[in-house]
C-alpha positions in Angstrom: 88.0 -57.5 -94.4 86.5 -55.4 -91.9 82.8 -54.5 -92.1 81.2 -50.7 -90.6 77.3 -50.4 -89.4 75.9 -47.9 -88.4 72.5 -46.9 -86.0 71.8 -43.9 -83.5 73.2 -44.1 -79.9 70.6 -41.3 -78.5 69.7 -38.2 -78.9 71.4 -34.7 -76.9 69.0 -33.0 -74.5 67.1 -29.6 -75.9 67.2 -31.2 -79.9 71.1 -30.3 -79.8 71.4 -33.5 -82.0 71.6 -36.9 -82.4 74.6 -39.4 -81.5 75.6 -41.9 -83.8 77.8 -45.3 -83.1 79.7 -47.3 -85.5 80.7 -50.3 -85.2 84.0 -51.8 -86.7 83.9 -55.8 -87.2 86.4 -58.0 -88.2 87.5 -61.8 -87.4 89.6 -61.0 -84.4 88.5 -57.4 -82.9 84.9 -55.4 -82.6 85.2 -51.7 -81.9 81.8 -49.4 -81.2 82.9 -45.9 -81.6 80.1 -42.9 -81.5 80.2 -39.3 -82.6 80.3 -37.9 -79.5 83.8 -36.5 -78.8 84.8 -39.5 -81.4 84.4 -41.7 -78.2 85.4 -45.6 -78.0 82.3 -47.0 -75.8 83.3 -50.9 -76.4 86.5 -52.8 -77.6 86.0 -56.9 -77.9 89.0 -58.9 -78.3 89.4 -62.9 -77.9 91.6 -64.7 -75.2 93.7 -67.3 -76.1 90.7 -69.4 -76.1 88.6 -67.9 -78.0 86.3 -66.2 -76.3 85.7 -62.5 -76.7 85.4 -59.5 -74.3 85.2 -55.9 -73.7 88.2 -54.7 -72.8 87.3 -50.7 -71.8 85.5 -49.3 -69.4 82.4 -47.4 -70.7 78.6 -46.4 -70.6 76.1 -48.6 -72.7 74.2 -45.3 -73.2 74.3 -42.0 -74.2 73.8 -40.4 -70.7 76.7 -41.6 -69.0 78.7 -39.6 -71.1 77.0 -36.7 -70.7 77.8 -36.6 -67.4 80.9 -35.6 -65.2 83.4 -38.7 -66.1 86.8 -39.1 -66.7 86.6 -39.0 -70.5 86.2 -42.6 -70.9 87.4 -43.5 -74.5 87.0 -40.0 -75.8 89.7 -37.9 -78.0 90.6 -34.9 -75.8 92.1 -31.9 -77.2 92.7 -29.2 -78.4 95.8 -29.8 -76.0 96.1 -33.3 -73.9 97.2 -33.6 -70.5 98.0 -30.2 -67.8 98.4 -26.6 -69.0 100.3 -25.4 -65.9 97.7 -22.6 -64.1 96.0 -22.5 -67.6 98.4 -20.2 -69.1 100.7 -19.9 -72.2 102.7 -17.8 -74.2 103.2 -18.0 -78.0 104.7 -15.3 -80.1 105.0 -13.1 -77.6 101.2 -13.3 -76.7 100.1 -14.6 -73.3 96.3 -17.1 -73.4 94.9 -17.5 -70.5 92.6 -21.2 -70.7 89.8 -22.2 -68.5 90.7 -23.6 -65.1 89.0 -26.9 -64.7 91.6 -29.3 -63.1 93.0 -27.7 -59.6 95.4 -24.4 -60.6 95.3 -25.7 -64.2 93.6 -26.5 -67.5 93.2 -29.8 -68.5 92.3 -32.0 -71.7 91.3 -29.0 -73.7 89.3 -27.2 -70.7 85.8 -27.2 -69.4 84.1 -27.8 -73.2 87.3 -29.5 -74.9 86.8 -31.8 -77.8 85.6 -35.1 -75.6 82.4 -32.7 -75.3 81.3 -31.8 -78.7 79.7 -33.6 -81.5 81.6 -34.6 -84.6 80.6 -34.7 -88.0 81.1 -38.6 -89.2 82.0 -40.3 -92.6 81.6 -43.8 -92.7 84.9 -45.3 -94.8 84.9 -49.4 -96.4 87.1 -50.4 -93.2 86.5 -47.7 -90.5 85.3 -43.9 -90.2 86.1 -40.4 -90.1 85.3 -37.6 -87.5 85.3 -34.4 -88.3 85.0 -30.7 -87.0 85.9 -27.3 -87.3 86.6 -25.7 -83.5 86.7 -21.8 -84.4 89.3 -19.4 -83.3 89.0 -18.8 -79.7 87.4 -22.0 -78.8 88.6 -22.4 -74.7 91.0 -19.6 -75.2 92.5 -21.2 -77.7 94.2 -19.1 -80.8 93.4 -19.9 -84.5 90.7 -22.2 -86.2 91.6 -25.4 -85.9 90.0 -28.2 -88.6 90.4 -31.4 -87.0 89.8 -34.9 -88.5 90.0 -38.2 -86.3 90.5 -41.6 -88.5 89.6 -45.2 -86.9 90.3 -48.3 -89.1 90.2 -51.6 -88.7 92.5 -54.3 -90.3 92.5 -57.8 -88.6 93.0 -57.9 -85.2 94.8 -53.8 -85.4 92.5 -50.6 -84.8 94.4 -48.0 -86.1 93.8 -44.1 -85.4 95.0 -41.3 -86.9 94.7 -37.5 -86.2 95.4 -34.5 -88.3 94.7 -30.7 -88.2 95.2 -28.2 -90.0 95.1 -24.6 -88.5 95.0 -21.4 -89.8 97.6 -19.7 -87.1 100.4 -21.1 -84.9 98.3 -22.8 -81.8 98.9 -26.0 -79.7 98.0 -29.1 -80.7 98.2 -32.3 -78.7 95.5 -35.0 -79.2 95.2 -38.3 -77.9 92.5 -40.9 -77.4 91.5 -41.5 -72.9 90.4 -45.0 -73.7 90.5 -47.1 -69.7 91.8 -50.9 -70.6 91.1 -53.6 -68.1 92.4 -56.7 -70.6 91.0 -59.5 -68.3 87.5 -58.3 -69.8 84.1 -57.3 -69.0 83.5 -58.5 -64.6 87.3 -58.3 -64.0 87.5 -56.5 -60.4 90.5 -55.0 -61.0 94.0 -54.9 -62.8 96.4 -55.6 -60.4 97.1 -58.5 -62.5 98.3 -56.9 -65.2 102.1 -57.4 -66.4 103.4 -53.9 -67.8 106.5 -52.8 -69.7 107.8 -49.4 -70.4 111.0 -48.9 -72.1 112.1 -45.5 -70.7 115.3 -44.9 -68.9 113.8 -41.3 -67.2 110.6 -39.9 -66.2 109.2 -36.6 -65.0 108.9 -36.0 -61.2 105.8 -33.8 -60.8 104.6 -31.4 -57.8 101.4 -31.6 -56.2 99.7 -30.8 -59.1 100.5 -32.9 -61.5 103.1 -30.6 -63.5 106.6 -31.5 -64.2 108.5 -30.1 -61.7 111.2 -29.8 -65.1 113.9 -32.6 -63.8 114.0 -35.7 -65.8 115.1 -38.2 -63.4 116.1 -41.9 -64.2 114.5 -44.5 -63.5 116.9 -46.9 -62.5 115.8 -48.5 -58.4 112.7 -46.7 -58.5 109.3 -47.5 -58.8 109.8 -46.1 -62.1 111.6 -48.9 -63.9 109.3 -50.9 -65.6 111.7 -52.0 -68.3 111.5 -55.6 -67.3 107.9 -56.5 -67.2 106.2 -56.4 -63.4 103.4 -57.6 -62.3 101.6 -54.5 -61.4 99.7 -55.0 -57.9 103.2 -56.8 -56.5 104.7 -54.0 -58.0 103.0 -51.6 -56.1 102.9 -53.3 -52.9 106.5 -53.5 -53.3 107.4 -49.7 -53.3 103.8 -48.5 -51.4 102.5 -46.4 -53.8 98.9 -46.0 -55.6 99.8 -45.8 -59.0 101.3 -43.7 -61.3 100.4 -40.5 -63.3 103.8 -39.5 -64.7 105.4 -39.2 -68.1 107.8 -42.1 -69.0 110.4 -40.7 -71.4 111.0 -42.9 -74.4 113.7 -43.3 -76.7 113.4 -41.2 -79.9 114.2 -42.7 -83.3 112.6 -42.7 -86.9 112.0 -46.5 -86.7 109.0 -47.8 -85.3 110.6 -49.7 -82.0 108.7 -51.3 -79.4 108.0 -49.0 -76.2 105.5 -50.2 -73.9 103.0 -53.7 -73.3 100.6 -54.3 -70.7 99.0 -57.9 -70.8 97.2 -60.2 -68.6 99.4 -63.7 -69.0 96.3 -65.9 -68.1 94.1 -64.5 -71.1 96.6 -63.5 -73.4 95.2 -60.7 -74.6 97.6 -57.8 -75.7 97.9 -54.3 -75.6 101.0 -53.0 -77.0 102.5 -49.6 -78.4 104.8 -49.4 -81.5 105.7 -45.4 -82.1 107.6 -43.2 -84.5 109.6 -40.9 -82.6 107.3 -39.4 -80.4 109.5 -38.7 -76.7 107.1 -39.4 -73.9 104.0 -41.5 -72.9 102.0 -40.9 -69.8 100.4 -44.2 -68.2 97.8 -42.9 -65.4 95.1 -45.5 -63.9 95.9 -48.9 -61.4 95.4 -49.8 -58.4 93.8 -46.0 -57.7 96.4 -44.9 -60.5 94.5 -42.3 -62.0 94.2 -38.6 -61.9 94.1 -38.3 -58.4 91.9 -35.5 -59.0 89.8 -38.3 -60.1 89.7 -41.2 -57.4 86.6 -39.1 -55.0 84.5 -38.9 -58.4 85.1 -42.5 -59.8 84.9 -44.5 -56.8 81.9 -45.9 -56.5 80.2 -43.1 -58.0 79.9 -44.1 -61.8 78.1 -47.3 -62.4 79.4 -48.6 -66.0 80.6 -51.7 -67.4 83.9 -53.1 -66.2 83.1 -52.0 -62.7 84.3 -48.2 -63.4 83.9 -46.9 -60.0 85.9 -49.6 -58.1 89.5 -48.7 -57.4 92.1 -50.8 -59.6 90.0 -51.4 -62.2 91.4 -49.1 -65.1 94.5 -48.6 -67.1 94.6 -46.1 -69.1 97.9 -45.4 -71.5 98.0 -41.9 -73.4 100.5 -41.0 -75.9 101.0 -37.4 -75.8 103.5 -34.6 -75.5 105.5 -33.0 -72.4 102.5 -31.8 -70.0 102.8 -28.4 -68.2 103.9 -25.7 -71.0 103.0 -26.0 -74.8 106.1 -24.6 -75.6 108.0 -27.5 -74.5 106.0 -29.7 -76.5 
């Protein structure tokens, strides 16, 4: 059984409301999650012996997330990842999207859904977000209804999204949730083991986009089907990281895709998905958004050390990045 509480995180400057966090408690797992753009601030999970930890990176109040970050635990939307020089064309219409990530749009624009208040519902194992963003919202077409589900069973926090719009629009959400799965004081996650089972991924150009080969991934850095240490791994093939889409194997079955885990505490975080082609892993050892690495580093004091370089992981499921249409 999983028990929910409930209390007020802070309040948003000039009475625009008040923040809520819930916390999710069972045996194994304790997840804080608050109503600000449905944002995970804390995730404690035990080692093998024991003893817990927090296992993202976050604020322990209200005001770090009010200011620029990378959207540390939030759900981002309405589209996740790159819209290539903020553009798109559906039904013979062309959008044009805020600009807010070099040439292109990103995570739903300048006010996406990581940035807005959601309406809560507390539920016997976990809660519900909810909001309505109205037609137009960042250039978007269509109202979109949107409700984000967290539960807790055992040691397994489950989310689920759903929308329902009332025109054709792109839709891609995802939670931006950092891991470092050594816990809380770890300096960095270079000694984290990571497996992906993809055979291809996406070569990108300078900004981040898909350049629209799918390349394999055999003798590249790329092939992280056998599980590698990830700073040796690096080292190895001198690079900073990766922000690229893996491409997974489609099927109807759940299958396993992807694991990272730190062998000297044991503590897991893997990926089981239905069908879903592609998962983006940005964050280690610098790998994150490049964009990113002048802001974080050393500017964003946090838990888990969130401005040092190496110290986050973040692993987003999503759709192909660049065009919606591709999606």
């Amino acid at each position: 059984m999983a028990s929910v509480t409930r209390a007020v995180f802070g309040d948003l400057p000039s009475g625009a409301g008040t923040v809520e966090k819930f916390q999710l408690q069972s045996d194994l797992l304790k997840v804080d999650i608050i109503s600000w753009g449905c944002t995970i601030t804390a995730l404690e999970v035990k080692d093998r012996q024991g003893r817990a930890s927090d296992v993202v990176l976050g604020f322990a109040e209200l005001e770090g997330y009010l200011q620029k970050q990378p959207y540390f635990g939030a759900v981002v939307g309405r589209v996740a990842n790159r819209i290539a020089k903020g553009t798109f064309t559906l039904d013979g219409k062309e959008y044009k999207l805020p600009i807010n990530n070099g040439p292109n749009s990103l995570h739903g624009g300048v006010r996406g859904f990581d940035k807005v208040l959601w309406t809560p519902q507390v539920l016997s194992n976990g809660v519900q977000f909810s909001r309505v963003s109205p037609d137009g919202e960042e250039g978007y077409p269509g109202e979109l209804k949107v409700w984000v589900t967290y539960t807790l069973d055992g040691g397994e926090l489950m989310i689920n999204y759903r929308a329902q719009a009332s025109r054709t629009t792109p839709v891609n959400l995802t939670n931006h949730s950092y891991f470092n799965l050594a816990g809380q004081g770890s300096p960095n996650i270079y000694d984290h083991e990571i497996t992906i089972e993809a055979d291809a991924f996406l070569p990108v150009d300078e900004t981040l986009i898909p350049t629209g080969e799918v390349a394999p991934v055999q003798g590249t850095a790329f092939d992280l089907r056998k599980p590698v240490e990830l700073g040796k791994h690096l080292q190895e093939f001198r690079i900073n990281g990766f922000d690229h889409n893996f491409c997974l194997k489609g099927s109807k079955e759940k299958h396993f895709c992807a694991r990272a885990r730190v062998p000297a505490f044991f503590r897991l975080e893997s990926a089981l998905l239905l069908g879903l082609p592609c998962r983006q892993r940005a964050g280690a050892g610098g790998v994150h958004h490049p964009a990113w690495g002048p802001v974080l580093h050393g500017q964003l004091p946090g838990r888990h050390a969130a401005g040092q370089e190496g110290s986050r992981l973040s692993q987003a499921l999503w759709f192909l990045p660049g065009d919606p249409e591709l999606a």
